[in-house]
Amino acid sequence: MKHYKSFVGLALLAMAVFSGCKSEEERVINMLPTTRSIELTDVQREFVNKNNDFSFNFFRSLSENELKGRSSVVSPLSVTFVLGMLNDGAAGHTAHEIASVLGFGEGAAEDVNAFCRKLIEELPQVDPSVEVEIANLLIANSGKDVRLASQFRSDMEGSYHASVSANDFSNANFLGEINGWCSDHTHGMIPEILSEKDLKPEFVVMLLNAIYYKATWTNKFDLNDTHKENFTVPDGSVQELPLMHRKAWARYGQNDIYSTLYLPYGTGDRWSMMLLLPNEGKTTADIISNLDNASWEKNLEEMWEPEVDIKIPRFTTQTDTDLKEAISRIGAPSMFDPEKAEFPKMCDNDFERVWVGLMKQKAIIEVNEEGTKASAVTVTAGAGESYVGHGDFIERPMKVDFHCNRPFVYLIREATSGTIFFIGTFQGN
């Protein structure tokens, strides 16, 4: 008699209000937080570089297809964690594809797990004024008598700090428990990740990854300096939007496609939002099509510190995106194919096949004078049968305008690891 299995995974990344960052000094006591660095091995540093290529490739795939022409925000880090967990249960061609698309090449599962564990454990520690919470959950379907493979369970607990439990997916309260977990670990920003139509009777395992991020700008914008101004949207029409304004000495860079502005969070030397504004005659599509880790690192190295007149919209963006085609396009299609997927390391039961039948992400970001509030939830569900050098040719003026009065790209990153948390575009819509 054939037995079949399917897999449900969910990855959740949350970022919330950037508030409560303090930089005070009393007469005697130093109240400044002490930041830390994430120390990476040479192998892990290469993982970061290649994983940044994954982040750009992933976002480019979505921007040219599912998210084309509209404001967007996605979390490549959330996808990295859920694919890392999937990789631990995969084998053969499927494992090779997952590791390759993430940039881990021929890295063994234990190397991928160790890299993810380092980020999970150390990202929350780099700046005490910035709150970062990372949580993972693994649920087996007790209604299907699913028995998790002991090594898979051990890896989820040890490398991903996952809480492991069992529940009957057909219970009426199961959906509420999953969505409740999402709401709790996004501090209410993502109240629901699954609906009744998402749950399939053949699902046997569910994985969830959540990250919550909270901080203020290092230097907040003054609400009195925010005024409605013209913003040109992609079709050339103009709308009025509230633009936050300030003048500041800031890290700034430019190349022949776009200019870059570094806006720090917290203590200022770890977390930042990087704004990428296309030059006249260029578009956000031109920026995205030219982003890779090599050009990105060169861009960071060639920044300088002029006086910048800054204008940025106060905005909110939400996306709800199917990721199945995007992940397939960038090199990992076999996990979605019932005839090719290989996930033999998840369960001890004598199931014949497992493949990923659903992968999507919900994300939201709010940018205002205080800082940024954002969350992202990635769901993957299975169906189955039973600063160094400068360029030579760029003028470096010491006073520049950086007015985001037209579409732009942004990303949020941690400096010592180079990890990209969120990336998106604001198109004015």
Tab-separated table of C-alpha atoms in Angstrom:
chain	number	residue	atom	x	y	z
A	1	MET	CA	0.000	0.000	0.000
A	2	LYS	CA	1.411	3.386	-0.961
A	3	HIS	CA	1.720	6.129	1.600
A	4	TYR	CA	2.102	9.701	0.561
A	5	LYS	CA	3.303	12.810	2.247
A	6	SER	CA	3.312	16.517	1.626
A	7	PHE	CA	5.092	19.378	3.255
A	8	VAL	CA	3.953	22.735	4.549
A	9	GLY	CA	6.480	25.338	5.519
A	10	LEU	CA	6.071	28.896	6.607
A	11	ALA	CA	8.733	31.517	7.097
A	12	LEU	CA	7.953	34.788	8.761
A	13	LEU	CA	10.053	37.909	9.003
A	14	ALA	CA	8.831	40.920	10.931
A	15	MET	CA	10.189	44.374	11.402
A	16	ALA	CA	8.393	46.898	13.553
A	17	VAL	CA	8.532	50.541	14.593
A	18	PHE	CA	11.930	52.057	14.827
A	19	SER	CA	11.323	53.647	18.220
A	20	GLY	CA	13.060	53.796	21.504
A	21	CYS	CA	16.628	54.190	20.242
A	22	LYS	CA	18.432	56.341	22.789
A	23	SER	CA	21.806	57.980	22.757
A	24	GLU	CA	21.956	59.783	26.082
A	25	GLU	CA	24.885	60.599	28.359
A	26	GLU	CA	24.502	61.525	32.006
A	27	ARG	CA	27.123	63.372	33.986
A	28	VAL	CA	28.996	60.256	35.097
A	29	ILE	CA	27.297	57.192	33.660
A	30	ASN	CA	27.756	56.377	29.992
A	31	MET	CA	24.310	55.470	28.676
A	32	LEU	CA	25.407	54.679	25.122
A	33	PRO	CA	24.712	51.082	24.025
A	34	THR	CA	27.704	48.949	23.180
A	35	THR	CA	27.517	47.464	19.709
A	36	ARG	CA	28.991	44.159	18.634
A	37	SER	CA	30.247	42.707	15.392
A	38	ILE	CA	29.215	39.435	13.805
A	39	GLU	CA	32.443	37.516	13.255
A	40	LEU	CA	32.186	35.329	10.160
A	41	THR	CA	34.558	32.651	8.924
A	42	ASP	CA	35.933	32.967	5.411
A	43	VAL	CA	33.372	30.393	4.258
A	44	GLN	CA	30.525	32.261	5.952
A	45	ARG	CA	31.699	35.584	4.522
A	46	GLU	CA	31.544	34.041	1.062
A	47	PHE	CA	28.070	32.734	1.944
A	48	VAL	CA	26.985	36.320	2.683
A	49	ASN	CA	28.396	37.626	-0.596
A	50	LYS	CA	26.696	34.901	-2.615
A	51	ASN	CA	23.490	35.172	-0.598
A	52	ASN	CA	23.366	38.883	-1.407
A	53	ASP	CA	23.453	37.844	-5.061
A	54	PHE	CA	20.491	35.594	-4.238
A	55	SER	CA	18.706	38.571	-2.636
A	56	PHE	CA	19.195	40.714	-5.736
A	57	ASN	CA	18.314	37.874	-8.139
A	58	PHE	CA	15.214	37.026	-6.118
A	59	PHE	CA	14.023	40.640	-6.053
A	60	ARG	CA	14.834	41.142	-9.729
A	61	SER	CA	12.809	38.050	-10.668
A	62	LEU	CA	9.787	39.376	-8.778
A	63	SER	CA	10.200	42.972	-9.977
A	64	GLU	CA	10.261	41.919	-13.618
A	65	ASN	CA	7.179	39.755	-13.219
A	66	GLU	CA	4.815	39.522	-10.224
A	67	LEU	CA	5.680	42.955	-8.774
A	68	LYS	CA	6.308	44.821	-12.019
A	69	GLY	CA	5.233	48.456	-12.011
A	70	ARG	CA	4.095	48.733	-8.405
A	71	SER	CA	5.493	49.549	-5.010
A	72	SER	CA	6.828	46.486	-3.284
A	73	VAL	CA	8.665	45.104	-0.293
A	74	VAL	CA	10.072	41.601	0.174
A	75	SER	CA	12.358	39.863	2.633
A	76	PRO	CA	15.082	37.743	1.044
A	77	LEU	CA	16.348	36.810	4.525
A	78	SER	CA	13.007	35.203	5.351
A	79	VAL	CA	13.270	33.138	2.190
A	80	THR	CA	16.866	32.208	3.028
A	81	PHE	CA	15.841	30.789	6.398
A	82	VAL	CA	12.938	28.740	5.063
A	83	LEU	CA	14.995	27.438	2.150
A	84	GLY	CA	17.754	26.579	4.612
A	85	MET	CA	15.297	24.501	6.626
A	86	LEU	CA	14.009	22.863	3.456
A	87	ASN	CA	17.571	22.131	2.425
A	88	ASP	CA	18.140	20.198	5.647
A	89	GLY	CA	15.384	17.764	4.655
A	90	ALA	CA	16.329	17.581	0.983
A	91	ALA	CA	18.709	15.360	-0.979
A	92	GLY	CA	20.034	14.883	-4.491
A	93	HIS	CA	19.186	17.397	-7.190
A	94	THR	CA	16.722	19.282	-4.981
A	95	ALA	CA	19.335	19.900	-2.283
A	96	HIS	CA	21.861	20.948	-4.930
A	97	GLU	CA	19.423	23.473	-6.436
A	98	ILE	CA	18.474	24.990	-3.073
A	99	ALA	CA	22.085	25.376	-1.932
A	100	SER	CA	23.131	26.786	-5.292
A	101	VAL	CA	20.339	29.331	-5.583
A	102	LEU	CA	21.053	30.570	-2.045
A	103	GLY	CA	24.705	30.969	-2.972
A	104	PHE	CA	25.965	28.150	-0.768
A	105	GLY	CA	27.230	26.148	-3.751
A	106	GLU	CA	28.319	22.681	-2.726
A	107	GLY	CA	28.169	23.586	0.960
A	108	ALA	CA	26.968	20.695	3.096
A	109	ALA	CA	23.690	21.038	4.973
A	110	GLU	CA	25.593	21.384	8.243
A	111	ASP	CA	27.488	24.400	6.824
A	112	VAL	CA	24.256	26.044	5.713
A	113	ASN	CA	22.692	25.333	9.108
A	114	ALA	CA	25.716	26.746	10.941
A	115	PHE	CA	25.531	29.938	8.887
A	116	CYS	CA	21.805	30.353	9.595
A	117	ARG	CA	22.373	29.624	13.275
A	118	LYS	CA	25.019	32.330	13.518
A	119	LEU	CA	22.653	34.912	12.050
A	120	ILE	CA	19.761	33.791	14.265
A	121	GLU	CA	21.877	33.967	17.427
A	122	GLU	CA	23.992	37.038	16.726
A	123	LEU	CA	21.879	39.481	14.697
A	124	PRO	CA	19.797	40.327	17.806
A	125	GLN	CA	23.018	41.185	19.684
A	126	VAL	CA	24.791	43.641	17.390
A	127	ASP	CA	23.055	46.789	18.696
A	128	PRO	CA	21.163	46.718	22.028
A	129	SER	CA	19.214	49.828	20.979
A	130	VAL	CA	17.691	47.860	18.095
A	131	GLU	CA	15.308	45.057	19.006
A	132	VAL	CA	15.572	41.952	16.835
A	133	GLU	CA	13.617	38.784	17.629
A	134	ILE	CA	13.925	35.612	15.557
A	135	ALA	CA	11.672	32.603	16.168
A	136	ASN	CA	11.128	29.296	14.365
A	137	LEU	CA	8.453	26.637	14.646
A	138	LEU	CA	8.164	23.086	13.313
A	139	ILE	CA	4.787	21.338	13.498
A	140	ALA	CA	4.089	17.734	12.492
A	141	ASN	CA	0.577	16.671	11.557
A	142	SER	CA	-0.490	14.289	14.319
A	143	GLY	CA	-3.649	13.576	12.351
A	144	LYS	CA	-1.450	11.835	9.771
A	145	ASP	CA	0.672	10.149	12.456
A	146	VAL	CA	3.731	11.948	11.077
A	147	ARG	CA	6.971	10.917	12.746
A	148	LEU	CA	9.745	13.437	12.224
A	149	ALA	CA	13.175	12.089	11.380
A	150	SER	CA	15.301	12.463	14.491
A	151	GLN	CA	18.167	14.226	12.681
A	152	PHE	CA	15.804	16.684	10.994
A	153	ARG	CA	14.156	17.460	14.332
A	154	SER	CA	17.544	17.852	15.995
A	155	ASP	CA	18.765	20.218	13.262
A	156	MET	CA	15.639	22.358	13.515
A	157	GLU	CA	16.019	22.630	17.286
A	158	GLY	CA	19.780	23.102	17.317
A	159	SER	CA	20.530	25.184	14.231
A	160	TYR	CA	17.266	27.112	13.875
A	161	HIS	CA	16.231	27.178	17.565
A	162	ALA	CA	12.840	25.905	16.429
A	163	SER	CA	10.123	24.901	18.832
A	164	VAL	CA	8.894	21.455	17.742
A	165	SER	CA	5.323	20.295	18.287
A	166	ALA	CA	2.572	18.119	16.833
A	167	ASN	CA	-0.998	19.057	16.029
A	168	ASP	CA	-3.864	17.704	13.990
A	169	PHE	CA	-4.059	20.017	10.986
A	170	SER	CA	-7.742	19.154	10.560
A	171	ASN	CA	-8.690	20.511	13.986
A	172	ALA	CA	-10.906	23.554	13.872
A	173	ASN	CA	-8.534	25.509	16.093
A	174	PHE	CA	-5.352	24.743	14.150
A	175	LEU	CA	-5.644	27.670	11.716
A	176	GLY	CA	-6.201	30.065	14.594
A	177	GLU	CA	-3.121	28.763	16.380
A	178	ILE	CA	-0.917	29.237	13.308
A	179	ASN	CA	-2.205	32.729	12.634
A	180	GLY	CA	-1.935	33.525	16.338
A	181	TRP	CA	1.732	32.514	16.265
A	182	CYS	CA	2.277	34.794	13.288
A	183	SER	CA	0.529	37.697	14.983
A	184	ASP	CA	2.482	37.186	18.206
A	185	HIS	CA	5.846	37.073	16.462
A	186	THR	CA	5.119	40.109	14.298
A	187	HIS	CA	3.675	42.031	17.250
A	188	GLY	CA	0.339	42.160	15.423
A	189	MET	CA	1.686	43.363	12.088
A	190	ILE	CA	0.866	40.115	10.252
A	191	PRO	CA	-2.351	38.881	11.872
A	192	GLU	CA	-2.946	36.150	9.305
A	193	ILE	CA	-0.710	34.090	7.052
A	194	LEU	CA	-3.019	31.185	6.175
A	195	SER	CA	-6.699	30.968	5.350
A	196	GLU	CA	-8.930	27.910	5.155
A	197	LYS	CA	-8.364	27.636	1.417
A	198	ASP	CA	-4.608	27.375	2.016
A	199	LEU	CA	-4.893	24.295	4.236
A	200	LYS	CA	-4.908	21.014	2.295
A	201	PRO	CA	-5.786	17.637	3.794
A	202	GLU	CA	-2.523	16.096	2.546
A	203	PHE	CA	-0.240	18.523	4.429
A	204	VAL	CA	1.921	16.762	6.989
A	205	VAL	CA	4.583	19.235	8.165
A	206	MET	CA	4.682	23.001	8.715
A	207	LEU	CA	7.740	25.197	9.209
A	208	LEU	CA	7.621	28.811	10.342
A	209	ASN	CA	10.364	31.431	10.641
A	210	ALA	CA	9.704	34.832	12.220
A	211	ILE	CA	11.846	37.929	12.664
A	212	TYR	CA	10.763	41.067	14.492
A	213	TYR	CA	12.819	44.246	14.153
A	214	LYS	CA	12.314	47.502	16.034
A	215	ALA	CA	14.394	50.707	16.053
A	216	THR	CA	14.321	54.442	15.400
A	217	TRP	CA	16.336	56.499	13.000
A	218	THR	CA	19.601	57.566	14.596
A	219	ASN	CA	18.429	61.118	13.907
A	220	LYS	CA	14.674	61.444	13.588
A	221	PHE	CA	13.004	63.676	11.047
A	222	ASP	CA	11.168	66.702	12.409
A	223	LEU	CA	7.432	66.389	11.745
A	224	ASN	CA	7.271	70.169	11.216
A	225	ASP	CA	9.593	69.784	8.222
A	226	THR	CA	7.305	67.319	6.439
A	227	HIS	CA	5.274	68.931	3.653
A	228	LYS	CA	3.221	67.758	0.709
A	229	GLU	CA	5.188	68.020	-2.506
A	230	ASN	CA	4.984	66.713	-6.052
A	231	PHE	CA	5.978	63.084	-6.686
A	232	THR	CA	6.247	61.839	-10.276
A	233	VAL	CA	4.901	58.297	-10.674
A	234	PRO	CA	6.086	55.866	-13.393
A	235	ASP	CA	3.468	56.917	-15.981
A	236	GLY	CA	4.695	60.514	-15.776
A	237	SER	CA	1.744	61.902	-13.856
A	238	VAL	CA	2.245	63.860	-10.652
A	239	GLN	CA	0.669	63.379	-7.240
A	240	GLU	CA	1.150	65.136	-3.926
A	241	LEU	CA	2.818	63.142	-1.163
A	242	PRO	CA	4.174	64.069	2.273
A	243	LEU	CA	7.950	64.369	1.923
A	244	MET	CA	10.089	64.322	5.054
A	245	HIS	CA	12.944	66.816	4.909
A	246	ARG	CA	16.276	67.492	6.597
A	247	LYS	CA	19.818	68.572	5.857
A	248	ALA	CA	22.623	66.386	7.177
A	249	TRP	CA	26.198	65.272	6.709
A	250	ALA	CA	25.590	61.776	5.444
A	251	ARG	CA	27.185	58.883	3.596
A	252	TYR	CA	26.381	59.293	-0.070
A	253	GLY	CA	27.487	57.748	-3.345
A	254	GLN	CA	26.722	57.967	-7.051
A	255	ASN	CA	27.402	56.099	-10.253
A	256	ASP	CA	26.128	56.358	-13.795
A	257	ILE	CA	22.797	54.707	-12.922
A	258	TYR	CA	21.819	55.853	-9.432
A	259	SER	CA	22.836	57.711	-6.293
A	260	THR	CA	22.840	56.112	-2.838
A	261	LEU	CA	22.062	57.509	0.607
A	262	TYR	CA	22.851	55.773	3.909
A	263	LEU	CA	20.291	56.470	6.668
A	264	PRO	CA	21.334	54.899	9.992
A	265	TYR	CA	19.187	53.348	12.701
A	266	GLY	CA	19.968	52.846	16.371
A	267	THR	CA	23.526	53.786	17.347
A	268	GLY	CA	24.253	54.471	13.690
A	269	ASP	CA	27.014	52.003	12.837
A	270	ARG	CA	25.172	48.684	12.432
A	271	TRP	CA	21.660	48.982	10.948
A	272	SER	CA	20.694	51.215	8.051
A	273	MET	CA	18.260	51.898	5.264
A	274	MET	CA	20.007	52.364	1.939
A	275	LEU	CA	18.084	54.486	-0.575
A	276	LEU	CA	18.893	54.080	-4.287
A	277	LEU	CA	17.589	56.951	-6.431
A	278	PRO	CA	17.793	56.613	-10.232
A	279	ASN	CA	19.594	59.342	-12.137
A	280	GLU	CA	17.653	61.486	-14.566
A	281	GLY	CA	16.705	59.343	-17.549
A	282	LYS	CA	17.041	56.128	-15.527
A	283	THR	CA	14.390	54.068	-13.718
A	284	THR	CA	14.122	51.682	-10.780
A	285	ALA	CA	14.143	48.866	-13.344
A	286	ASP	CA	17.588	50.061	-14.490
A	287	ILE	CA	18.824	49.929	-10.889
A	288	ILE	CA	17.402	46.474	-10.204
A	289	SER	CA	18.694	44.981	-13.439
A	290	ASN	CA	22.242	46.071	-12.545
A	291	LEU	CA	22.328	45.004	-8.886
A	292	ASP	CA	24.693	42.224	-7.901
A	293	ASN	CA	26.988	41.789	-4.919
A	294	ALA	CA	30.129	42.930	-6.743
A	295	SER	CA	28.621	46.215	-7.947
A	296	TRP	CA	26.923	46.686	-4.580
A	297	GLU	CA	30.193	46.326	-2.657
A	298	LYS	CA	31.908	48.715	-5.067
A	299	ASN	CA	29.088	51.188	-4.523
A	300	LEU	CA	29.553	50.991	-0.735
A	301	GLU	CA	33.324	51.469	-0.990
A	302	GLU	CA	32.984	54.613	-3.102
A	303	MET	CA	30.620	56.544	-0.822
A	304	TRP	CA	31.723	59.817	0.768
A	305	GLU	CA	30.265	62.261	3.328
A	306	PRO	CA	28.873	65.465	1.809
A	307	GLU	CA	26.160	67.758	3.136
A	308	VAL	CA	22.916	66.290	1.774
A	309	ASP	CA	19.546	67.967	1.385
A	310	ILE	CA	17.261	64.954	1.989
A	311	LYS	CA	13.630	64.512	0.990
A	312	ILE	CA	11.925	61.118	1.450
A	313	PRO	CA	8.233	60.223	1.229
A	314	ARG	CA	6.362	59.074	4.295
A	315	PHE	CA	4.798	55.895	2.956
A	316	THR	CA	3.252	52.503	3.582
A	317	THR	CA	3.627	49.571	1.198
A	318	GLN	CA	2.132	46.070	1.358
A	319	THR	CA	2.716	43.083	-0.884
A	320	ASP	CA	1.235	39.594	-1.017
A	321	THR	CA	3.267	37.645	-3.525
A	322	ASP	CA	3.398	34.111	-4.844
A	323	LEU	CA	7.040	33.027	-4.830
A	324	LYS	CA	6.816	29.654	-6.561
A	325	GLU	CA	7.574	30.919	-10.065
A	326	ALA	CA	10.213	33.392	-8.864
A	327	ILE	CA	12.197	30.721	-7.023
A	328	SER	CA	11.878	28.407	-10.013
A	329	ARG	CA	13.110	31.086	-12.413
A	330	ILE	CA	16.290	31.751	-10.451
A	331	GLY	CA	17.309	28.104	-10.365
A	332	ALA	CA	15.383	25.917	-7.895
A	333	PRO	CA	12.373	24.429	-9.718
A	334	SER	CA	12.595	20.764	-8.748
A	335	MET	CA	11.180	21.182	-5.231
A	336	PHE	CA	7.839	22.134	-6.830
A	337	ASP	CA	7.752	19.128	-9.170
A	338	PRO	CA	6.069	15.963	-7.778
A	339	GLU	CA	8.212	13.787	-10.047
A	340	LYS	CA	11.568	15.439	-9.243
A	341	ALA	CA	11.419	16.761	-5.678
A	342	GLU	CA	13.576	14.929	-3.144
A	343	PHE	CA	12.829	15.453	0.556
A	344	PRO	CA	13.668	12.081	2.138
A	345	LYS	CA	15.153	13.412	5.382
A	346	MET	CA	12.114	14.987	7.051
A	347	CYS	CA	9.994	12.059	8.198
A	348	ASP	CA	10.588	8.498	9.317
A	349	ASN	CA	7.221	7.372	7.943
A	350	ASP	CA	7.207	5.291	4.778
A	351	PHE	CA	5.875	8.045	2.531
A	352	GLU	CA	6.604	7.922	-1.165
A	353	ARG	CA	6.873	11.573	-2.184
A	354	VAL	CA	6.954	15.108	-0.881
A	355	TRP	CA	7.196	18.347	-2.803
A	356	VAL	CA	6.516	22.030	-2.182
A	357	GLY	CA	3.166	23.052	-3.605
A	358	LEU	CA	2.845	26.595	-2.238
A	359	MET	CA	5.286	29.380	-1.496
A	360	LYS	CA	4.216	32.973	-0.954
A	361	GLN	CA	5.153	36.010	1.081
A	362	LYS	CA	3.191	38.768	2.743
A	363	ALA	CA	5.081	41.916	3.632
A	364	ILE	CA	4.371	45.405	4.895
A	365	ILE	CA	6.561	48.428	5.543
A	366	GLU	CA	5.781	51.848	7.002
A	367	VAL	CA	8.302	54.688	6.821
A	368	ASN	CA	7.784	57.850	8.843
A	369	GLU	CA	9.584	60.532	10.839
A	370	GLU	CA	10.272	58.147	13.733
A	371	GLY	CA	11.703	55.338	11.668
A	372	THR	CA	10.407	52.232	9.943
A	373	LYS	CA	7.868	49.550	10.745
A	374	ALA	CA	7.842	46.428	8.600
A	375	SER	CA	6.919	42.761	8.585
A	376	ALA	CA	7.156	39.941	6.092
A	377	VAL	CA	5.747	36.416	6.176
A	378	THR	CA	6.885	33.743	3.757
A	379	VAL	CA	4.815	30.590	3.404
A	380	THR	CA	5.884	27.449	1.614
A	381	ALA	CA	3.400	24.606	1.463
A	382	GLY	CA	3.786	21.169	-0.037
A	383	ALA	CA	1.419	18.852	-1.735
A	384	GLY	CA	2.175	15.258	-2.364
A	385	GLU	CA	1.164	11.703	-2.817
A	386	SER	CA	0.468	9.737	0.399
A	387	TYR	CA	35.254	52.038	2.712
A	388	VAL	CA	38.550	51.511	0.768
A	389	GLY	CA	39.070	52.993	-2.715
A	390	HIS	CA	37.197	55.469	-4.879
A	391	GLY	CA	36.537	55.425	-8.588
A	392	ASP	CA	38.475	57.779	-10.787
A	393	PHE	CA	35.758	59.442	-12.842
A	394	ILE	CA	32.994	60.465	-10.428
A	395	GLU	CA	32.816	64.054	-9.272
A	396	ARG	CA	32.464	64.266	-5.483
A	397	PRO	CA	30.662	67.486	-4.606
A	398	MET	CA	30.409	68.353	-0.914
A	399	LYS	CA	26.821	69.591	-1.195
A	400	VAL	CA	24.183	67.462	-2.935
A	401	ASP	CA	20.405	67.099	-3.170
A	402	PHE	CA	18.845	63.691	-2.575
A	403	HIS	CA	15.167	64.285	-3.314
A	404	CYS	CA	13.067	61.110	-3.573
A	405	ASN	CA	10.345	62.826	-5.590
A	406	ARG	CA	10.252	59.962	-8.083
A	407	PRO	CA	10.357	56.142	-7.756
A	408	PHE	CA	13.319	54.688	-5.868
A	409	VAL	CA	14.715	51.425	-4.476
A	410	TYR	CA	15.480	50.832	-0.810
A	411	LEU	CA	16.956	48.072	1.316
A	412	ILE	CA	17.587	47.471	5.009
A	413	ARG	CA	20.840	45.786	6.045
A	414	GLU	CA	23.142	44.987	8.946
A	415	ALA	CA	26.662	46.256	8.365
A	416	THR	CA	29.037	43.782	10.015
A	417	SER	CA	27.518	40.746	8.295
A	418	GLY	CA	26.269	42.584	5.208
A	419	THR	CA	22.924	40.776	5.555
A	420	ILE	CA	19.994	42.231	3.584
A	421	PHE	CA	16.760	42.052	5.574
A	422	PHE	CA	14.330	43.830	3.252
A	423	ILE	CA	14.417	45.206	-0.262
A	424	GLY	CA	11.708	47.063	-2.111
A	425	THR	CA	10.671	49.910	-4.360
A	426	PHE	CA	8.406	52.870	-3.811
A	427	GLN	CA	6.581	53.913	-6.958
A	428	GLY	CA	4.092	56.317	-5.404
A	429	ASN	CA	1.241	53.801	-5.718
